[in-house]
Coordinates of C-alpha atoms in Angstrom, one line a residue:
Chain Y
X1 CA -17.8 25.9 17.4
X2 CA -16.8 23.1 15.7
X3 CA -13.4 24.2 15.7
X4 CA -12.9 24.4 18.9
X5 CA -13.8 20.8 19.7
X6 CA -10.9 17.8 20.1
X7 CA -10.4 15.3 17.3
X8 CA -12.7 12.6 19.2
X9 CA -15.7 15.0 20.4
X10 CA -15.7 15.6 16.1
X11 CA -15.8 12.0 15.4
X12 CA -18.2 11.5 18.1
X13 CA -20.8 13.9 17.1
X14 CA -19.7 12.8 13.1
X15 CA -20.5 8.9 14.0
X16 CA -23.6 10.4 15.8
X17 CA -25.2 11.7 12.4
X18 CA -23.4 15.3 12.7
X19 CA -22.5 16.4 9.2
X20 CA -20.9 19.1 10.1
X21 CA -18.6 17.6 12.3
X22 CA -17.6 15.0 10.1
X23 CA -16.7 17.7 7.7
X24 CA -14.8 19.7 10.6
X25 CA -12.6 16.6 11.3
X26 CA -11.9 15.9 7.7
X27 CA -11.0 19.6 6.9
X28 CA -8.8 19.6 9.8
X29 CA -7.1 16.2 8.7
X30 CA -7.6 15.2 5.2
X31 CA -4.1 17.7 4.6
X32 CA -2.1 15.7 6.4
X33 CA -3.2 12.2 5.4
X34 CA -3.0 13.3 1.6
X35 CA 0.6 14.4 2.1
X36 CA 1.5 11.5 4.0
X37 CA 0.3 8.9 0.9
X38 CA 1.0 11.3 -1.4
X39 CA 4.9 11.0 0.1
X40 CA 4.8 7.6 0.3
X41 CA 3.3 6.3 -3.1
X42 CA 4.5 9.9 -5.4
X43 CA 0.9 9.5 -7.1
X44 CA -1.6 12.2 -6.7
X45 CA -4.3 9.3 -7.5
X46 CA -3.2 6.7 -4.6
X47 CA -3.1 9.9 -2.7
X48 CA -6.8 10.6 -3.3
X49 CA -8.0 7.5 -3.1
X50 CA -5.9 6.5 0.3
X51 CA -7.7 10.0 1.7
X52 CA -10.5 8.8 0.9
X53 CA -10.8 5.1 1.8
X54 CA -9.3 6.6 5.6
X55 CA -12.2 8.5 5.8
X56 CA -14.8 5.9 4.6
X57 CA -13.2 3.6 7.1
X58 CA -13.7 6.0 9.8
X59 CA -17.2 6.3 8.8
X60 CA -17.6 2.7 9.1
X61 CA -15.4 1.3 11.9
X62 CA -15.0 4.8 14.0
X63 CA -16.9 3.0 16.6
X64 CA -13.0 1.1 17.0
X65 CA -11.3 3.8 18.0
X66 CA -10.6 3.7 21.1
X67 CA -9.2 7.1 22.6
X68 CA -7.4 5.3 25.4
X69 CA -4.5 3.8 22.8
X70 CA -3.8 6.8 20.9
X71 CA -5.3 10.3 19.3
X72 CA -7.3 10.1 16.3
X73 CA -4.9 11.6 14.2
X74 CA -2.2 9.1 15.0
X75 CA -5.4 6.6 14.2
X76 CA -6.0 7.9 11.0
X77 CA -2.0 7.2 10.0
X78 CA -2.6 3.8 10.8
X79 CA -5.1 3.4 8.9
X80 CA -3.5 5.5 5.9
X81 CA -0.5 3.4 6.2
X82 CA -2.5 -0.1 5.6
X83 CA -4.0 1.3 2.8
X84 CA -1.2 3.1 1.1
X85 CA 0.8 -0.3 1.4
X86 CA -2.5 -2.1 -0.2
X87 CA -2.1 0.4 -3.1
X88 CA 1.3 0.1 -3.4
X89 CA 1.3 -3.4 -3.5
X90 CA -1.7 -3.0 -6.5
X91 CA 0.5 -0.3 -8.2
X92 CA 3.4 -0.8 -7.8
X93 CA 6.1 -0.3 -10.0
X94 CA 4.0 2.2 -11.9
X95 CA 3.2 4.7 -9.8
X96 CA 6.4 4.7 -7.3
X97 CA 9.2 7.6 -8.9
X98 CA 6.7 8.4 -11.6
X99 CA 6.7 11.7 -9.6
X100 CA 3.4 13.2 -10.9
X101 CA 3.5 15.4 -8.0
X102 CA 6.2 18.0 -9.5
X103 CA 3.5 20.0 -11.5
X104 CA 1.3 20.9 -8.7
X105 CA 4.6 21.3 -6.4
X106 CA 5.3 24.3 -9.1
X107 CA 2.1 25.5 -9.5
X108 CA 2.6 26.1 -5.7
X109 CA 5.6 27.9 -5.3
X110 CA 6.5 31.2 -6.8
X111 CA 10.3 32.2 -6.6
X112 CA 12.4 35.6 -6.6
X113 CA 14.9 33.9 -8.2
X114 CA 14.5 31.7 -11.1
X115 CA 17.8 30.1 -10.8
X116 CA 17.6 29.6 -7.5
X117 CA 14.0 28.2 -8.0
X118 CA 15.1 25.7 -10.5
X119 CA 18.1 24.9 -8.1
X120 CA 15.3 24.2 -5.1
X121 CA 13.0 22.2 -7.7
X122 CA 16.0 20.0 -8.6
X123 CA 17.0 19.7 -5.0
X124 CA 13.3 19.0 -3.7
X125 CA 13.1 16.5 -6.5
X126 CA 15.9 14.3 -6.4
X127 CA 15.5 14.4 -1.9
X128 CA 11.9 13.0 -3.6
X129 CA 13.0 10.4 -5.5
X130 CA 15.5 9.4 -3.2
X131 CA 13.3 8.7 -0.6
X132 CA 10.5 7.4 -2.6
X133 CA 14.0 4.8 -3.6
X134 CA 13.7 3.8 0.3
X135 CA 12.4 0.6 1.5
X136 CA 9.2 1.5 2.9
X137 CA 9.9 0.9 6.6
X138 CA 12.5 3.2 6.4
X139 CA 10.5 5.5 3.8
X140 CA 7.5 5.9 6.3
X141 CA 9.6 7.0 9.5
X142 CA 11.4 9.8 6.7
X143 CA 7.8 10.8 5.8
X144 CA 6.1 10.6 9.0
X145 CA 9.4 12.4 10.8
X146 CA 11.2 14.4 8.4
X147 CA 8.2 15.6 6.3
X148 CA 5.1 15.6 8.6
X149 CA 7.2 16.6 11.4
X150 CA 5.6 14.5 13.8
X151 CA 7.7 13.3 17.1
X152 CA 9.2 10.0 17.7
X153 CA 6.6 9.1 20.0
X154 CA 3.7 9.7 17.3
X155 CA 5.6 8.2 14.5
X156 CA 6.1 5.0 17.2
X157 CA 3.0 4.8 17.7
X158 CA 1.5 5.1 13.7
X159 CA 4.0 2.7 12.9
X160 CA 3.6 0.0 16.0
X161 CA 7.3 0.4 17.1
X162 CA 9.5 1.2 19.8
X163 CA 10.4 5.3 19.7
X164 CA 13.9 3.2 19.6
X165 CA 13.2 1.7 16.4
X166 CA 11.6 4.4 15.2
X167 CA 15.4 6.6 15.7
X168 CA 17.2 3.3 14.4
X169 CA 15.4 3.3 11.2
X170 CA 15.4 7.1 10.7
X171 CA 19.2 7.1 11.1
X172 CA 19.9 4.3 8.8
X173 CA 17.5 6.1 6.3
X174 CA 19.5 9.1 6.8
X175 CA 22.5 7.6 5.7
X176 CA 21.0 6.2 2.8
X177 CA 19.7 9.3 1.2
X178 CA 22.6 11.3 1.9
X179 CA 24.3 8.2 -0.1
X180 CA 21.7 8.1 -3.2
X181 CA 21.9 12.0 -3.0
X182 CA 25.8 11.7 -3.0
X183 CA 25.5 9.7 -6.1
X184 CA 22.6 11.4 -7.9
X185 CA 24.3 14.7 -7.5
X186 CA 27.6 12.7 -8.8
X187 CA 26.1 11.8 -11.5
X188 CA 23.9 14.8 -12.6
X189 CA 25.3 17.9 -11.1
X190 CA 22.7 20.5 -10.3
X191 CA 23.9 23.7 -11.4
X192 CA 24.6 23.0 -15.1
X193 CA 21.4 21.3 -15.6
X194 CA 19.9 24.7 -14.4
X195 CA 22.0 26.8 -16.5
X196 CA 21.1 24.6 -19.8
X197 CA 17.3 24.1 -19.2
X198 CA 17.3 28.3 -18.7
X199 CA 19.6 28.9 -22.1
X200 CA 16.7 26.5 -24.0
Chain H
X1 CA 33.9 12.8 22.2
X2 CA 34.5 10.0 20.3
X3 CA 33.6 9.3 16.4
X4 CA 31.4 6.6 17.8
X5 CA 29.5 9.3 20.0
X6 CA 29.1 11.6 17.6
X7 CA 27.1 9.4 15.2
X8 CA 24.8 8.2 18.3
X9 CA 24.2 12.4 18.8
X10 CA 24.3 13.3 15.4
X11 CA 21.0 11.8 14.8
X12 CA 19.4 13.6 17.6
X13 CA 21.0 16.9 16.7
X14 CA 19.9 17.2 13.7
X15 CA 16.2 16.5 15.4
X16 CA 17.0 19.7 17.4
X17 CA 16.9 17.6 20.5
X18 CA 20.0 18.3 22.5
X19 CA 21.1 20.6 24.8
X20 CA 23.3 23.8 23.9
X21 CA 26.3 21.7 25.6
X22 CA 26.2 18.1 23.5
X23 CA 25.6 20.6 20.4
X24 CA 28.6 22.3 21.5
X25 CA 30.6 18.9 21.6
X26 CA 29.0 18.0 18.5
X27 CA 30.1 20.7 16.8
X28 CA 33.3 20.7 18.4
X29 CA 34.0 16.8 17.3
X30 CA 32.8 17.9 13.6
X31 CA 35.5 20.3 13.4
X32 CA 38.4 18.8 15.1
X33 CA 37.4 14.7 12.9
X34 CA 37.6 15.9 8.8
X35 CA 35.1 12.4 8.2
X36 CA 32.4 13.8 10.8
X37 CA 32.6 16.9 9.9
X38 CA 31.6 15.6 6.5
X39 CA 29.2 13.2 7.2
X40 CA 27.4 16.4 9.4
X41 CA 27.5 18.8 6.4
X42 CA 25.6 16.1 4.3
X43 CA 23.4 15.6 6.8
X44 CA 22.6 19.1 6.9
X45 CA 22.2 19.0 3.4
X46 CA 19.5 16.9 3.6
X47 CA 17.7 18.2 6.6
X48 CA 17.4 21.5 4.3
X49 CA 16.2 19.5 1.5
X50 CA 14.1 18.0 3.4
X51 CA 12.6 21.1 4.5
X52 CA 12.4 22.7 1.4
X53 CA 10.5 19.4 -0.1
X54 CA 8.0 20.1 2.9
X55 CA 7.5 23.6 2.2
X56 CA 6.9 23.0 -1.1
X57 CA 4.1 20.1 -0.5
X58 CA 3.1 21.4 2.8
X59 CA 0.1 23.1 1.0
X60 CA -1.1 20.1 -1.2
X61 CA -4.5 18.4 0.1
X62 CA -7.1 16.3 -1.8
X63 CA -9.3 17.2 -4.6
X64 CA -13.0 19.3 -3.6
X65 CA -14.0 15.7 -5.5
X66 CA -12.6 13.5 -2.1
X67 CA -14.7 15.2 0.4
X68 CA -17.9 15.6 -2.2
X69 CA -17.5 11.7 -2.7
X70 CA -17.0 11.5 1.4
X71 CA -20.3 13.5 2.4
X72 CA -22.3 12.0 -0.3
X73 CA -21.6 8.2 1.3
X74 CA -22.3 9.7 5.1
X75 CA -25.6 11.5 3.8
X76 CA -26.1 7.8 2.2
X77 CA -25.3 6.2 5.6
X78 CA -27.3 8.1 7.9
X79 CA -30.2 7.9 6.0
X80 CA -30.0 3.9 6.1
X81 CA -28.7 4.7 9.9
X82 CA -26.3 1.9 9.4
X83 CA -23.3 3.7 10.9
X84 CA -25.1 6.4 13.0
X85 CA -24.3 5.7 16.6
X86 CA -27.8 6.9 18.5
X87 CA -27.8 10.2 20.4
X88 CA -27.4 9.3 24.6
X89 CA -26.0 6.1 24.5
X90 CA -23.3 5.5 27.2
X91 CA -20.0 5.0 26.1
X92 CA -17.8 2.0 28.2
X93 CA -14.7 3.5 29.5
X94 CA -14.8 6.6 27.6
X95 CA -14.6 4.6 24.1
X96 CA -16.9 5.7 21.0
X97 CA -17.9 2.4 20.8
X98 CA -21.3 1.9 20.6
X99 CA -23.6 0.0 22.9
X100 CA -24.8 -1.9 20.4
X101 CA -22.2 -2.4 18.0
X102 CA -23.7 -2.9 14.0
X103 CA -20.7 -4.8 12.8
X104 CA -22.6 -8.3 14.5
X105 CA -26.5 -7.5 13.2
X106 CA -25.9 -8.0 9.6
X107 CA -24.2 -11.3 9.8
X108 CA -27.3 -12.9 11.4
X109 CA -29.3 -10.2 8.9
X110 CA -28.3 -12.0 6.6
X111 CA -28.5 -15.9 7.7
X112 CA -31.9 -14.7 8.5
X113 CA -32.7 -13.4 4.9
X114 CA -30.8 -16.5 3.6
X115 CA -33.4 -18.8 5.2
X116 CA -36.1 -16.7 4.3
X117 CA -34.9 -16.2 0.6
X118 CA -34.4 -19.9 0.6
X119 CA -37.7 -20.6 2.0
X120 CA -39.4 -18.4 -0.8
X121 CA -37.7 -20.7 -3.0
X122 CA -38.8 -23.9 -2.2
X123 CA -42.5 -22.6 -1.6
X124 CA -42.6 -21.5 -5.1
X125 CA -41.3 -24.5 -6.1
X126 CA -43.8 -26.8 -4.8
X127 CA -46.3 -24.6 -5.7
X128 CA -45.0 -25.0 -9.4
X129 CA -44.2 -28.5 -9.3
X130 CA -48.1 -28.9 -8.1
X131 CA -49.6 -27.0 -10.9
X132 CA -47.4 -29.0 -13.2
X133 CA -48.4 -32.4 -11.8
X134 CA -51.9 -31.1 -11.7
X135 CA -52.5 -29.7 -15.7
X136 CA -50.9 -33.2 -16.6
X137 CA -53.2 -35.2 -14.6
X138 CA -56.4 -33.0 -16.1
X139 CA -54.9 -33.4 -19.2
X140 CA -54.4 -37.3 -19.1
X141 CA -57.8 -37.3 -18.0
X142 CA -59.2 -35.6 -20.6
X143 CA -57.4 -36.9 -23.6
X144 CA -58.7 -40.4 -21.8
X145 CA -62.3 -40.4 -23.3
X146 CA -61.1 -38.0 -26.4
X147 CA -59.0 -41.2 -27.4
X148 CA -61.4 -43.4 -26.3
X149 CA -64.3 -41.5 -29.2
X150 CA -61.2 -41.8 -31.8
X151 CA -61.0 -45.0 -31.5
X152 CA -64.6 -46.4 -30.9
X153 CA -66.9 -43.4 -31.7
X154 CA -70.4 -43.4 -30.5
X155 CA -71.6 -43.0 -34.1
X156 CA -69.5 -45.9 -34.8
X157 CA -71.2 -49.3 -34.1
X158 CA -68.9 -52.4 -33.6
X159 CA -69.3 -54.5 -36.4
X160 CA -70.4 -57.9 -35.4
X161 CA -68.6 -61.1 -34.8
X162 CA -69.7 -63.1 -37.7
X163 CA -68.9 -60.2 -40.9
X164 CA -65.6 -59.3 -39.2
X165 CA -64.8 -63.6 -39.2
X166 CA -65.8 -63.3 -42.6
X167 CA -63.7 -60.3 -43.3
X168 CA -60.8 -62.2 -41.2
X169 CA -61.5 -65.4 -43.3
X170 CA -61.6 -63.1 -46.8
X171 CA -58.1 -62.6 -45.3
X172 CA -57.0 -65.8 -44.4
X173 CA -57.8 -66.6 -47.6
X174 CA -55.6 -63.9 -49.6
X175 CA -52.5 -64.5 -47.2
X176 CA -53.0 -68.1 -48.5
X177 CA -52.9 -67.8 -51.6
X178 CA -49.2 -66.4 -51.4
X179 CA -50.0 -62.7 -52.0
X180 CA -46.9 -60.8 -50.2
X181 CA -48.3 -58.0 -47.2
X182 CA -45.8 -55.8 -48.9
X183 CA -47.6 -55.2 -52.1
X184 CA -50.5 -53.7 -51.1
X185 CA -48.4 -52.0 -48.7
X186 CA -46.7 -50.2 -51.4
X187 CA -50.8 -49.3 -52.9
X188 CA -51.2 -47.7 -49.8
X189 CA -48.7 -46.6 -48.0
X190 CA -49.5 -45.7 -44.4
X191 CA -48.2 -42.3 -45.2
X192 CA -50.2 -41.3 -47.2
X193 CA -53.5 -41.8 -45.5
X194 CA -54.7 -39.2 -43.7
X195 CA -56.9 -40.4 -40.9
X196 CA -60.0 -38.2 -40.4
X197 CA -61.7 -39.3 -37.2
X198 CA -65.4 -38.3 -37.9
X199 CA -64.9 -40.0 -41.1
X200 CA -65.3 -43.3 -39.4
X201 CA -69.3 -44.3 -40.3
X202 CA -72.0 -47.0 -39.2
X203 CA -71.6 -49.5 -40.4
X204 CA -74.9 -51.9 -41.0
X205 CA -75.3 -55.6 -41.1
X206 CA -76.1 -55.5 -44.5
X207 CA -72.6 -53.2 -45.3
X208 CA -71.2 -56.3 -42.9
X209 CA -72.3 -58.7 -45.2
X210 CA -71.4 -56.9 -48.4
X211 CA -67.6 -56.7 -46.6
X212 CA -67.4 -60.6 -46.9
X213 CA -67.9 -60.1 -50.4
X214 CA -65.6 -57.1 -51.1
X215 CA -62.4 -58.3 -51.5
X216 CA -59.4 -56.9 -48.7
X217 CA -56.6 -56.3 -49.1
X218 CA -54.2 -58.1 -46.4
X219 CA -51.2 -55.9 -45.2
X220 CA -50.2 -58.2 -42.7
X221 CA -49.2 -62.0 -42.0
X222 CA -51.8 -63.6 -39.5
X223 CA -50.9 -66.2 -36.9
X224 CA -54.2 -67.4 -35.1
X225 CA -53.1 -65.0 -31.8
X226 CA -53.6 -62.1 -33.5
X227 CA -55.9 -62.7 -36.4
X228 CA -58.2 -64.8 -33.9
X229 CA -58.8 -61.8 -31.8
X230 CA -61.1 -58.8 -31.8
X231 CA -61.3 -56.3 -34.9
X232 CA -62.9 -53.6 -35.9
X233 CA -63.6 -52.2 -38.9
X234 CA -63.0 -48.3 -39.5
X235 CA -63.3 -45.8 -42.8
X236 CA -61.2 -43.4 -43.5
X237 CA -60.9 -40.7 -46.0
X238 CA -57.8 -40.7 -48.5
X239 CA -56.3 -37.4 -50.0
X240 CA -56.8 -36.7 -53.5
X241 CA -54.5 -38.7 -55.8
X242 CA -53.3 -40.7 -52.5
X243 CA -53.8 -43.8 -54.7
X244 CA -52.0 -42.2 -57.8
X245 CA -55.8 -42.8 -59.8
X246 CA -58.6 -40.2 -58.6
X247 CA -58.2 -36.6 -58.1
X248 CA -61.2 -36.8 -55.1
X249 CA -60.3 -37.9 -51.8
X250 CA -61.5 -42.0 -51.6
X251 CA -62.8 -43.5 -48.5
X252 CA -61.1 -46.6 -47.3
X253 CA -62.2 -49.0 -44.8
X254 CA -59.7 -50.2 -42.6
X255 CA -59.6 -53.5 -40.7
X256 CA -57.9 -52.2 -37.3
X257 CA -57.1 -55.5 -34.9
X258 CA -57.0 -54.9 -30.9
X259 CA -53.6 -53.9 -30.5
X260 CA -54.1 -50.7 -33.3
X261 CA -52.4 -52.4 -36.1
X262 CA -54.2 -52.5 -39.8
X263 CA -54.7 -55.8 -40.5
X264 CA -56.5 -55.6 -44.4
X265 CA -57.7 -52.3 -46.3
X266 CA -60.1 -52.0 -48.7
X267 CA -61.0 -49.3 -51.2
X268 CA -64.9 -47.9 -50.9
X269 CA -66.3 -47.2 -54.6

């Protein structure tokens, strides 16, 4: 029954004291919020803290949400964006670029070809580090549009800017990522490293 | 298509936003222009890498401990009722904001509690001060008769003026003989004298008569202003060995002036 409800309906019921509605809303939206914080910070701990803070904020200030200004998901991403920024200011640079996610990612993926899996792992890790090294306003549009699959319009609503700004930032971020990946590939080519790891 | 138009359209190409005809134009220019073709290949590689990373992280979620902590907080809030919107409250313009915003209440509540606590503290302080002052006044009132009784107990009758005058004369005569005031003070140091309030004895006229006959040791120089005033003889008990001679407690008579200063003393046999 609750699975058919919209986010706004679930939020309304949750604020009225319905625990099941709150649980349903949390389970529906915690994954994207967690991944957004994880992609932005590179730290599982920060991502969990941000996820908890976002939904605590929703409990305490959920009545401030105005459906005329946007959807609940964009509202949550906007709150998460602020908490991620605070967490990064507090913990930077210990959290960023540490990539503790790699172990969790490996645990989730089952590769048929181990060599191909290693190459994918290295490629995604290189992309991951390149994304984390981007400036924050470029990083967030890459995370929102490329990694979260959000539309330009939703991303613009989340970061509170025009759609054209999102497009131009994304275009510029892709250029920067291409250069970073090219540089990292020149420094450490993927295949020889994989061979060396397999031999060892 | 120029290289500038290609770069402008290429971002949309990567997001699959262009129509098929525009895609063909972009691909045609990438085949004809080597630099643009290289750029497009890099973007494709990047897009594939992004999709790979997205796929690898798609299943990640927050731990169960986060959900437990949130549900615990939710239940606490529900029990306290701080964030619960009452059912049936009409929304304004479709907003979820409750009719009575709970955020404005705590400020006034905190202020009122602050003043309430302050009033209690002030009241408690006033009670403490009044109790303290009352105890002090009672102590003063109760101490005054005791001091009076110590100075002039009911069992002690003040000596008649005449014998006292005789004592004063004896003291004055001793002083006139040039005895230093410090000499007797060494004999009976004040620190070794233990006053016993109950040791005061009744002095009769006969005793007073005998006082004139017994030499008192003057303890200070007397000027007419101080020594002519009223004095009183008080008998005290000295601790054993206070004078360095006897091992038994001894009694002494002290001539005490109105100012409480001992004018003279003698050892009672």
